[in-house]
XYZ file of C-alpha atoms in Angstrom:
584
model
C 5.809 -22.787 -37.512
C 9.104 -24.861 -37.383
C 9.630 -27.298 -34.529
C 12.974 -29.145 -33.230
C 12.770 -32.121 -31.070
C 14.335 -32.086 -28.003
C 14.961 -34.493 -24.857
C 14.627 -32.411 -21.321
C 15.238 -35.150 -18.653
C 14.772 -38.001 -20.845
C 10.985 -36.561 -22.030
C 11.091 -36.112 -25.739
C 9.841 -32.532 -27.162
C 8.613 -31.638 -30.191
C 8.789 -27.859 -29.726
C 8.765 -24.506 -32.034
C 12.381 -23.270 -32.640
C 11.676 -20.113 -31.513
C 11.425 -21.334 -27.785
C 14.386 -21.114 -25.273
C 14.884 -23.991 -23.009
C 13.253 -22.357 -20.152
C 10.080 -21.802 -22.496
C 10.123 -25.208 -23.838
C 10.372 -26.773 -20.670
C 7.432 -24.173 -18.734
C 5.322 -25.417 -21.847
C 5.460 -29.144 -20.955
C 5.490 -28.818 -17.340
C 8.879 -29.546 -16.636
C 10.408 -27.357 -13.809
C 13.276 -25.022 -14.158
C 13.869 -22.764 -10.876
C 13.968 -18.673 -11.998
C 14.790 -15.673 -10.001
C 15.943 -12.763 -12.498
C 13.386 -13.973 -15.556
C 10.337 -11.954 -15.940
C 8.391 -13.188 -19.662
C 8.807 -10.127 -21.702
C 10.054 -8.079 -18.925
C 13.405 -9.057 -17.880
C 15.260 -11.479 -19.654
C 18.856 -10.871 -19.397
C 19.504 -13.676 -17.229
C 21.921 -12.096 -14.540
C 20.815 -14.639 -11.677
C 22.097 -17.930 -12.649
C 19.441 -19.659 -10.897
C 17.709 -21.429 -14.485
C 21.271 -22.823 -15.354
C 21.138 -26.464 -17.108
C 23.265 -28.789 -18.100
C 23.396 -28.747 -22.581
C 25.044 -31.939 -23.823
C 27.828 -31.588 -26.019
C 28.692 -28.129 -24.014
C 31.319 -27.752 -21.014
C 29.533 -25.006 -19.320
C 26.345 -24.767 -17.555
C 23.952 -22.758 -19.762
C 21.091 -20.237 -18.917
C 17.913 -21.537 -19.759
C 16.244 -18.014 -20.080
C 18.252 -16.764 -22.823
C 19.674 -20.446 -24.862
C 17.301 -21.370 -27.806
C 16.473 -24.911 -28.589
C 18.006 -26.692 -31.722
C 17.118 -29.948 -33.117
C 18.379 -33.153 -31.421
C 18.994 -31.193 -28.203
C 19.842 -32.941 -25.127
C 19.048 -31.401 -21.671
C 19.440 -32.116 -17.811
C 17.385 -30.154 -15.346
C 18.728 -31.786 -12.427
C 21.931 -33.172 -12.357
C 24.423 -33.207 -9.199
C 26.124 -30.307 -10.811
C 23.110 -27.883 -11.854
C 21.795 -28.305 -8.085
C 25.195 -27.161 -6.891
C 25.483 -24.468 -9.333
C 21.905 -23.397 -8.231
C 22.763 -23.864 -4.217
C 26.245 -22.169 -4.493
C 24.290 -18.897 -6.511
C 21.239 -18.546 -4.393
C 23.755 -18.882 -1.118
C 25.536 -15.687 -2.679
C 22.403 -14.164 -3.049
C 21.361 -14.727 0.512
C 24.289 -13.595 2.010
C 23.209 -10.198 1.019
C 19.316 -10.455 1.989
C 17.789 -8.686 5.168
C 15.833 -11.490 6.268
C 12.902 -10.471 7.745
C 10.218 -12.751 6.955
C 8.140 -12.519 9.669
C 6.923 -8.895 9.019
C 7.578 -8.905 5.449
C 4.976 -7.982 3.053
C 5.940 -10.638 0.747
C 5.495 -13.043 3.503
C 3.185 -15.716 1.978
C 4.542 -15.164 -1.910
C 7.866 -14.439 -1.651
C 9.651 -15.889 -4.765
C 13.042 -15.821 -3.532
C 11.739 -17.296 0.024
C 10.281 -19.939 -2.350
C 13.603 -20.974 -3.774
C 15.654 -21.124 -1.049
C 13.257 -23.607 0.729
C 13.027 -25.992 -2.244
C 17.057 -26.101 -2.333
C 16.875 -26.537 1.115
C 19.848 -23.446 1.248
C 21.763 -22.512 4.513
C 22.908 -18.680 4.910
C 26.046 -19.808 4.875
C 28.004 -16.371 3.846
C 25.175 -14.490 5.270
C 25.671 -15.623 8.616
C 30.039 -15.472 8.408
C 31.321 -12.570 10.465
C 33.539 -12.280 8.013
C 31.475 -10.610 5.762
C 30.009 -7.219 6.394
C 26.255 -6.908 5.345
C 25.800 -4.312 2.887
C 23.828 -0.645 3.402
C 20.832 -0.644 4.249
C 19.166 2.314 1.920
C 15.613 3.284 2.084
C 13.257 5.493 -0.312
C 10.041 6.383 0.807
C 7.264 8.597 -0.172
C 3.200 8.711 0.419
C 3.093 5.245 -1.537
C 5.930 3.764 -2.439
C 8.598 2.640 0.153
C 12.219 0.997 -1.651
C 14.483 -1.166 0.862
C 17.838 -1.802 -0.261
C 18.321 -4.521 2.312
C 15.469 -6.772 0.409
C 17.073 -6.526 -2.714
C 18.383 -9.372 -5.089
C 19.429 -6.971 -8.072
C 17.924 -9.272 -10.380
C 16.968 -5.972 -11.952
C 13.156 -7.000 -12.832
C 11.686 -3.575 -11.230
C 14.122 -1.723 -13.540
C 12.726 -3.286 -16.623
C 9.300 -3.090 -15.479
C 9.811 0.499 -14.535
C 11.160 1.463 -18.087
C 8.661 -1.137 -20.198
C 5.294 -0.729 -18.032
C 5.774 2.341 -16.903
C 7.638 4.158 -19.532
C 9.430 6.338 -17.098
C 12.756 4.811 -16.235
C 12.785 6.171 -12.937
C 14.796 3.080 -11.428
C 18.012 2.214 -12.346
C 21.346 0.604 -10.584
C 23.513 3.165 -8.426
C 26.875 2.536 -7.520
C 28.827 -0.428 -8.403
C 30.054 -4.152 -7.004
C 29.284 -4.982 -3.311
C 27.802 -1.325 -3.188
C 24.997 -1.506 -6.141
C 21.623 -0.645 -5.334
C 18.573 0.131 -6.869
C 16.666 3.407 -6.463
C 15.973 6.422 -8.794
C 19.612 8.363 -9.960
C 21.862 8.996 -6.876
C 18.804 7.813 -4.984
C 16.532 10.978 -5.207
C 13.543 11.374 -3.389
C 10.932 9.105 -4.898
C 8.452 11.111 -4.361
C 9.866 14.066 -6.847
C 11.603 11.313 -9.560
C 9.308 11.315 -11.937
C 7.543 8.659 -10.291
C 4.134 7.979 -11.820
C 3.033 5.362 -8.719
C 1.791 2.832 -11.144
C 3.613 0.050 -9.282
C 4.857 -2.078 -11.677
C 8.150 -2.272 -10.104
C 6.496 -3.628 -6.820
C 4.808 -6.455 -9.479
C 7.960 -6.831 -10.869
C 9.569 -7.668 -7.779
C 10.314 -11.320 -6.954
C 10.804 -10.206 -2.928
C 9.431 -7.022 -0.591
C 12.787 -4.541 -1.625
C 9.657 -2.413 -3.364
C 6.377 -2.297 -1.435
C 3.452 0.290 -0.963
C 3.543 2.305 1.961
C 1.851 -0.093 4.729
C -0.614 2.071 6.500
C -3.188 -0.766 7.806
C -1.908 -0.492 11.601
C -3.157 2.771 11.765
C -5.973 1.424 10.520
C -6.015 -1.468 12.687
C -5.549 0.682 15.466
C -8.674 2.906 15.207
C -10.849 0.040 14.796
C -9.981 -1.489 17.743
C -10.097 2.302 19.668
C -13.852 1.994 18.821
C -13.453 6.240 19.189
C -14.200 7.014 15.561
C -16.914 6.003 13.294
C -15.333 4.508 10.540
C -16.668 3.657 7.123
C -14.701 1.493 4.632
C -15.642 1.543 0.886
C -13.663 -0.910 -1.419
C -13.102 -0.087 -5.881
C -14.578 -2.309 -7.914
C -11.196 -4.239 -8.560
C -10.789 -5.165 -5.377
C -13.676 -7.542 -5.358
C -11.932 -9.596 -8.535
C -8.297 -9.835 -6.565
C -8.294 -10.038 -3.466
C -9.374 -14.060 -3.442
C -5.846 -14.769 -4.396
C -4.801 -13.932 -0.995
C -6.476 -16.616 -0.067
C -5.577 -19.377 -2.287
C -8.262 -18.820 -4.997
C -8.183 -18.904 -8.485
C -6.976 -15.505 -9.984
C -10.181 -13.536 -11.178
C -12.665 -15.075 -8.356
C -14.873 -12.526 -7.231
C -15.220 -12.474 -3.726
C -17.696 -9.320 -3.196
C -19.978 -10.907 -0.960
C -16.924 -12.342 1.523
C -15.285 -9.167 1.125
C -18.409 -7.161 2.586
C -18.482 -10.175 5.714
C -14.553 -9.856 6.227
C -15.448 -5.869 6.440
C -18.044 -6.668 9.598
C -15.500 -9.180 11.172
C -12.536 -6.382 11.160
C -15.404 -3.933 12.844
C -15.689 -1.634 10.098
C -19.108 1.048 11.068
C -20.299 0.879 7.795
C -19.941 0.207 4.628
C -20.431 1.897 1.521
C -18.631 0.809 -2.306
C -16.677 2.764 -4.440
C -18.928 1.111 -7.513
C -21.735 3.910 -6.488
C -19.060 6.537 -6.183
C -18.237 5.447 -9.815
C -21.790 6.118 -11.236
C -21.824 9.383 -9.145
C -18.573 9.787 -11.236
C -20.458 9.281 -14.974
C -22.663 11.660 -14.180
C -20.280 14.354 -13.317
C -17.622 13.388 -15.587
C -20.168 12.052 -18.468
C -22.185 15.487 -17.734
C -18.988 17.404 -18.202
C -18.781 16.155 -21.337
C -21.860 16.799 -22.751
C -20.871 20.297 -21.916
C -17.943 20.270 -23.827
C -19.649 18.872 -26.792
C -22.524 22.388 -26.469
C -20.016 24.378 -25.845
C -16.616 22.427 -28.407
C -14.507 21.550 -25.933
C -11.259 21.757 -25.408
C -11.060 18.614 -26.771
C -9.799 15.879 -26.226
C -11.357 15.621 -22.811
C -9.373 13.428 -20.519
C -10.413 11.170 -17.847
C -9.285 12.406 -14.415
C -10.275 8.298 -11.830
C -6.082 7.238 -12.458
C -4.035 9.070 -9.963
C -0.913 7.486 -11.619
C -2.137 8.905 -14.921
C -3.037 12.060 -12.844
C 1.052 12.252 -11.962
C 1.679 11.185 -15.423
C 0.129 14.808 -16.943
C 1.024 16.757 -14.556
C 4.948 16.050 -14.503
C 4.836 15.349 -17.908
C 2.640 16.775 -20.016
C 1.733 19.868 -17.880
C 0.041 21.806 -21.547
C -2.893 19.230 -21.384
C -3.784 19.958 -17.594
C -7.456 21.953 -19.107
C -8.692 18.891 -21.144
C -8.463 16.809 -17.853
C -12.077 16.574 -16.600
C -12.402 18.464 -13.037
C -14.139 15.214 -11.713
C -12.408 13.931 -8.467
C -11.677 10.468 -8.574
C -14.633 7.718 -7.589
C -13.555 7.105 -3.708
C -12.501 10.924 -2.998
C -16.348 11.594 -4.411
C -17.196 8.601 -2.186
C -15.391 10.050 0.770
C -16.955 13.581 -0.195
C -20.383 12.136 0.212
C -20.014 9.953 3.135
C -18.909 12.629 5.152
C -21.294 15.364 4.064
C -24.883 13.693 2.840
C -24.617 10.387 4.283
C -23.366 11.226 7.801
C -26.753 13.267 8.223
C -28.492 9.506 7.817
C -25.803 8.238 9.750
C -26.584 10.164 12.730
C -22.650 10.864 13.085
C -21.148 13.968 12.939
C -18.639 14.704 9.660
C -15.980 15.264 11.946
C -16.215 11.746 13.856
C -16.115 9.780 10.503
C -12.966 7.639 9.019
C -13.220 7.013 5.869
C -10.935 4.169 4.764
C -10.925 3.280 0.697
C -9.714 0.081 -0.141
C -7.871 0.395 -3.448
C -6.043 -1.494 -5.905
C -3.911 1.084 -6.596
C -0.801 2.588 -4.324
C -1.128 6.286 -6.188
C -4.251 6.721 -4.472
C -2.103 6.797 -0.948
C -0.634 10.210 -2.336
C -3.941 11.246 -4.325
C -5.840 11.107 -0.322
C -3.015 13.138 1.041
C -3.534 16.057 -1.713
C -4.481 19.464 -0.383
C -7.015 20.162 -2.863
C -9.112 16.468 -2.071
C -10.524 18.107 0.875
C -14.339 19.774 1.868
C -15.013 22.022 4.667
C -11.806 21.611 6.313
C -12.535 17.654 6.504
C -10.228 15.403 3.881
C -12.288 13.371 1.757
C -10.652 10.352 2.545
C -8.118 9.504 5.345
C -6.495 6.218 5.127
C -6.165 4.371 1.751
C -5.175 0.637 2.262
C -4.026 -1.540 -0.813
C -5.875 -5.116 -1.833
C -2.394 -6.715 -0.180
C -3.031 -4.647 3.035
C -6.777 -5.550 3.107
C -5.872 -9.229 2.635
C -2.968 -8.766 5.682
C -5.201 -7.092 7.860
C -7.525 -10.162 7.490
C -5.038 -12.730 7.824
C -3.921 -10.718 11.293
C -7.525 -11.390 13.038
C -7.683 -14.935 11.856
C -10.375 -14.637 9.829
C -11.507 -18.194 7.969
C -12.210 -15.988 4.490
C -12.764 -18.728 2.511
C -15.385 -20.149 4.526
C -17.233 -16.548 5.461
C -20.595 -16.177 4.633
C -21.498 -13.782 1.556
C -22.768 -10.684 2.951
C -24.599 -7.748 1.078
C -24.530 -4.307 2.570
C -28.063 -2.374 2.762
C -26.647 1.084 2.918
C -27.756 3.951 0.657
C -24.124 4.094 -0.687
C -23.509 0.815 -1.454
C -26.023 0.837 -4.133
C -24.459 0.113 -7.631
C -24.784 -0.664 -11.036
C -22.882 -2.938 -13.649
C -21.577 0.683 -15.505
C -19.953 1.193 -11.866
C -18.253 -2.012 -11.077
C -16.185 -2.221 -14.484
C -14.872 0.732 -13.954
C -11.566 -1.272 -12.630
C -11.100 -2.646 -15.877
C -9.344 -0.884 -18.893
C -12.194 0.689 -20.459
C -14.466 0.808 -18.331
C -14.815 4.168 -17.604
C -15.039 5.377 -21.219
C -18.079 2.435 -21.844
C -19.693 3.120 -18.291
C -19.761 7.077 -19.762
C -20.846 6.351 -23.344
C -23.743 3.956 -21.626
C -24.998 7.175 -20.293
C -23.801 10.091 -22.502
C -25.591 8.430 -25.568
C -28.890 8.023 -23.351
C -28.835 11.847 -22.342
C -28.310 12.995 -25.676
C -30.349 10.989 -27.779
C -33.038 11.657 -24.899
C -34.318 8.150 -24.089
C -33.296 4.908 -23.123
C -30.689 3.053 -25.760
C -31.088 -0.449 -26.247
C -27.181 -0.837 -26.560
C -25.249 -1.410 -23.118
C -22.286 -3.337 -23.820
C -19.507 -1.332 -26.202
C -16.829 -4.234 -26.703
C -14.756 -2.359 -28.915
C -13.708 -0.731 -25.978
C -12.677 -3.342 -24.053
C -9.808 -6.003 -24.035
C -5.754 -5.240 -23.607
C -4.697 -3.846 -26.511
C -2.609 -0.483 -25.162
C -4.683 1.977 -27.383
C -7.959 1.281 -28.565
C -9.752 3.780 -30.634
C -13.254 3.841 -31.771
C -15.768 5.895 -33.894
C -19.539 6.392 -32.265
C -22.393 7.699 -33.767
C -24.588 9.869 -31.300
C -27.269 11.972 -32.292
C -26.368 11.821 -35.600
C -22.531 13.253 -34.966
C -19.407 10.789 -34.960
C -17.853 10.966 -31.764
C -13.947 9.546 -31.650
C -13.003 8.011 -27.975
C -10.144 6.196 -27.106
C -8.928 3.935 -24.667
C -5.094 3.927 -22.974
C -3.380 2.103 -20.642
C -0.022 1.745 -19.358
C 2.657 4.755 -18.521
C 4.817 3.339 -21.807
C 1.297 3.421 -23.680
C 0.162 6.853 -22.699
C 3.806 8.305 -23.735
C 2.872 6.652 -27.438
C -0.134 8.014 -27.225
C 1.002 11.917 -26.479
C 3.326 11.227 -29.703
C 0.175 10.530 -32.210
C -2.060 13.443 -30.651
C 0.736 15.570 -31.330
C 0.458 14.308 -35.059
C -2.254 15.646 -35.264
C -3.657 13.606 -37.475
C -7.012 12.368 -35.692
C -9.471 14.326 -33.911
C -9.983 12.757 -30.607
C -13.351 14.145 -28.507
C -13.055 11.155 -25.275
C -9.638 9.608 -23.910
C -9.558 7.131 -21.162
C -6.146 7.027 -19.810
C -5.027 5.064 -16.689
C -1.441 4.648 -15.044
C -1.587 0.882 -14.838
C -1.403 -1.888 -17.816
C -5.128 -3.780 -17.750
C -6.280 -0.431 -15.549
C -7.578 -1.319 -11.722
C -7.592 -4.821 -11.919
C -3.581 -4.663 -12.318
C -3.260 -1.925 -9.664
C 0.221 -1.624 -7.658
C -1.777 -2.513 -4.630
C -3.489 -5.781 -6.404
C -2.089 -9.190 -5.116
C 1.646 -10.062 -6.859
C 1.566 -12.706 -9.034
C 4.812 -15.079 -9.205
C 7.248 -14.720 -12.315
C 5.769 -18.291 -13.376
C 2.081 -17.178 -13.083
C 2.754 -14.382 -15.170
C 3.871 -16.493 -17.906
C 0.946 -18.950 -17.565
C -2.085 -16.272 -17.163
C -2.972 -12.832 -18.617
C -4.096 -11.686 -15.288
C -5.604 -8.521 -16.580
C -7.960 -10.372 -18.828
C -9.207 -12.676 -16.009
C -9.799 -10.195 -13.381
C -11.275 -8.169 -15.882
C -14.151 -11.039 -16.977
C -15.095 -11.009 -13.287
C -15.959 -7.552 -13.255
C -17.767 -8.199 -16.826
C -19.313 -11.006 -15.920
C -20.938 -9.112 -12.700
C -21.628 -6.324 -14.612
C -23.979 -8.939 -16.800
C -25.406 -10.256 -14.036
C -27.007 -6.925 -13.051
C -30.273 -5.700 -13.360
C -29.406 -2.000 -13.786
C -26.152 -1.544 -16.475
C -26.392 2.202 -16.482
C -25.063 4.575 -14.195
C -28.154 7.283 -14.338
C -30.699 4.682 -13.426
C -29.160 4.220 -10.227
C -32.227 4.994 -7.920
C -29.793 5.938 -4.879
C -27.673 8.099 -6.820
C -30.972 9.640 -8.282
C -32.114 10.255 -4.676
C -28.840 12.097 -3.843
C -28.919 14.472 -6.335
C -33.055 14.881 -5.329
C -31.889 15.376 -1.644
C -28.576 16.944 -1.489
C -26.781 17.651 -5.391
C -29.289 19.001 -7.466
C -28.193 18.246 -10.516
C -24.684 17.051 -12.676
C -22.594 19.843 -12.413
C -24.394 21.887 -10.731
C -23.147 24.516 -7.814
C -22.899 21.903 -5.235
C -21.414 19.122 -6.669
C -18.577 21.197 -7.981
C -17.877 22.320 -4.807
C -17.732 19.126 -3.389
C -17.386 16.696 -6.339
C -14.708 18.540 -8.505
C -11.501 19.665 -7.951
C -8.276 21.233 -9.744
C -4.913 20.081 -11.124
C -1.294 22.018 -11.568
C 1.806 21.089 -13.338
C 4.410 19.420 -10.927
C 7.779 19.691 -10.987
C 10.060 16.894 -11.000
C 14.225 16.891 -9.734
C 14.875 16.694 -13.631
C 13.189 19.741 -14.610
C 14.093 21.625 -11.292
């Protein structure tokens, strides 16, 4: 690899040539403010805020976008670059709905960040002169765009077109005027839209954010009128520590069950036993497809984003999706009908409230076919960031709670169940069990790490029973588009696809805790929120889904067996093509 040297601030570099200044300078510590600069994302460098002074050259340059050469000179932090800096984040603010105080991005809010370390007044903001622009909003069942928030450093944009593969967002309008939004601001909710909420992630401010419906929440807790259970995914557990200051990838499971009592939750159950109730529908399912040859590939059906994803875009493939409802509507499904006859509640006085890491499960609750006996399987879904708000609201000391461990029935789990929030997961959580069922006894192999990891697709060749099975893994809206494109080849017989709306799967959920644009250089937050659930999962006694004794005892009490009558009425459900405004 070639290096230069260089001199940043009088500190001499020996650096590859590759870098740009702003790399070469994040690499040794050296601090260079960004606002528009997303690693890999966004780097078009439309905010002026890295500009540095390049000696030997009149004008102020970007540090996003200049690469290093060899004898280099460069000042961070002259009299000029601050000015430069002040003068463009002033411009910026002038245009900015501050409203900090109820914001979302309240505690992590990047542009918030930069205006108190240049100690900036609203000086243009705050002119009469100057008209504020239109305020535009965007809302749907999960996602909720506010024009007034937004910097136009264009970050959701790229995220929407690179993560998501979509392109739904783009700039409308021009000058004074420009705002983001889908074209000529259509509804969200009929864009295309695959809720995966990268743009949110992308987002330095709150001018994306999920739809908040934790004072709802807040409110029936504190009615005392309902009986309400609260049942958090398995990512949850490995995010929702950063809220509080902790390292990303800290699993706080047991102060996440305590923070449930202090908020006055009835119960609690966990979406982890919901998930091994899932491999045995879902891994049963397949098992039938495999007697009876398919159609093949079957598709995973947990990732409401992916679930959007098919259905708007690749309608044809709607009878290889497994009719398995998602973990927490199964959860719901079960709280409501088997467990509220040990509750001693009646199915009508029950809230259920899932805590996910993932904003399209606010539109999956609100689908007409997630329902049972007239009673929605789950009412409220409240993201990892509105769990972590909700907390913060009733001064609750998190850090400092005592680890609790719920007793109930449904809050049983194994390790197959908690990695489900980890790209994957699913697909090794099934083969732990699928392989065990048909090879008829119990396998000595539990961990499949060829499934595992970040790479978008991952394929893999297993040999059950004598018969080579091909899975794959894929995550990522831009991943499962490449994807479509090589099983249309086709070239390769695929029998088991895991597919998920978000990059990394659960653990990088739209509703997980936002990183900064400097974090997300530094870590691979998938990867570490992903070892927590792994190293959990490890830690566990029982690593396979149909050794669960609870969920054993439900289907002796209440199911019967994997796909059976009674779990498909309650357990399974059905999916249609949707339409979206460009195919209308």
């Amino acid at each position: 690899m070639e290096k230069v040297n260089i001199t940043i601030d009088g500190i001499k570099l020996s650096v590859p040539a590759s870098y740009t200044i702003l790399e070469a300078a994040a690499k040794n510590n050296i601090y260079i403010p960004r606002l528009c600069f997303l690693e890999k994302i966004h780097e078009e460098s439309s905010c002026r805020v890295c500009v540095v002074e390049v000696e030997g050259s009149r004008n102020l340059k970007n540090a996003c976008t200049i690469q290093v050469w060899d004898g280099m000179v460069v000042k961070t932090n002259t009299d000029r670059v601050i000015n430069s800096v002040t003068e463009n984040l002033k411009l910026t603010a002038s245009s900015h709905n501050f409203e900090c105080w109820k914001c979302a991005r309240e505690d992590n809010c990047e542009f918030l960040g930069l205006l108190k370390k240049f100690d900036v007044e609203n000086t243009y903001g705050e002119d009469r002169r100057y008209e504020p622009k239109d305020r535009i909003f965007n809302a749907s069942s999960s996602i909720v765009i506010d024009s007034s928030k937004c910097v136009l450093c264009g970050r959701c944009v790229s995220g929407c077109e690179k993560l998501s593969g979509t392109s739904v967002l783009g700039f409308n309008q021009r000058g004074s005027k420009t705002y983001v939004g889908p074209a000529l601001n259509h509804d969200i909710e009929d864009s295309g839209c695959i809720y995966c909420g990268k743009c949110i992630q992308s987002c330095p401010v709150a001018a994306l954010t999920d739809k908040a419906d934790f004072p709802q929440v807040e409110k029936i807790l504190k009615s005392k009128e309902k009986f309400v259970v609260v049942q958090p995914a398995p990512a949850v557990r490995a995010a929702l520590g950063e809220e509080f200051g902790l390292p990303i990838g800290t699993n706080v499971e047991g102060k996440m069950f305590a923070a449930f009592k202090e908020l006055g939750f009835s119960e609690i159950a966990d979406v982890n036993w919901a998930a091994d109730l899932t491999i045995m529908e879902e891994g049963t399912e397949f098992i039938h497809r495999l007697n009876g040859d398919g159609p093949f590939p079957m598709f995973t059906s947990c990732s409401p984003g992916w679930i959007r994803y098919i259905e708007q875009y690749e309608s044809d493939y709607i009878p290889n999706l497994s009719s398995a409802k998602s973990p927490h509507q199964m959860g719901g499904a079960m709280i409501k009908h088997y467990w509220s006859k040990k509750l001693g509640v009646e199915p009508k006085n029950i809230v259920v409230v899932s805590i996910m890491p993932c904003i399209a499960k606010k539109w999956e609750a609100a689908r007409p076919e997630l329902e049972y006996a007239g009673l929605r399987d789950v009412d409220y879904v409240l993201t990892t960031r509105e769990l972590a708000r909700m907390i913060k609201r009733a001064n609750i000391d998190f850090v400092n709670l005592k680890d609790f461990k719920p007793q109930g029935e449904l809050a049983v789990y194994t390790g197959a169940g908690n990695i489900f929030g980890a790209t994957g997961g699913v697909m090794e959580a099934a083969v732990r069990t699928v392989v065990d069922v048909l090879e008829d006894k119990d396998m000595p192999q539990i961990d499949y790490k060829e499934l595992r990891g970040v790479l978008n697709i991952k394929e893999a060749t297993l040999k059950i029973k004598g018969k080579e099975i091909n899975v794959a893994v894929v995550h990522g809206g831009h991943a499962i588009k490449e994807f479509f494109e090589i099983l249309k080849k086709g070239k390769k017989k695929f029998h088991f696809v895991e597919l998920m709306g978000c990059t990394g799967g659960c653990v990088n959920g739209g509703g997980q805790p936002v990183v900064t644009a400097e974090e997300y250089s530094k870590f691979d937050v998938r990867a570490l929120r992903a070892k927590a659930l792994y190293d959990n999962d490890m830690s566990l006694k029982i690593r396979k889904s149909h050794l669960n004794p609870s969920i054993q005892k439900a289907y002796k009490e209440f199911l019967g067996e994997p796909c059976g009558k009674k779990s498909h009425e309650l357990l399974h459900t059905k999916f249609a093509k949707q339409d979206f405004y460009h195919t209308k």
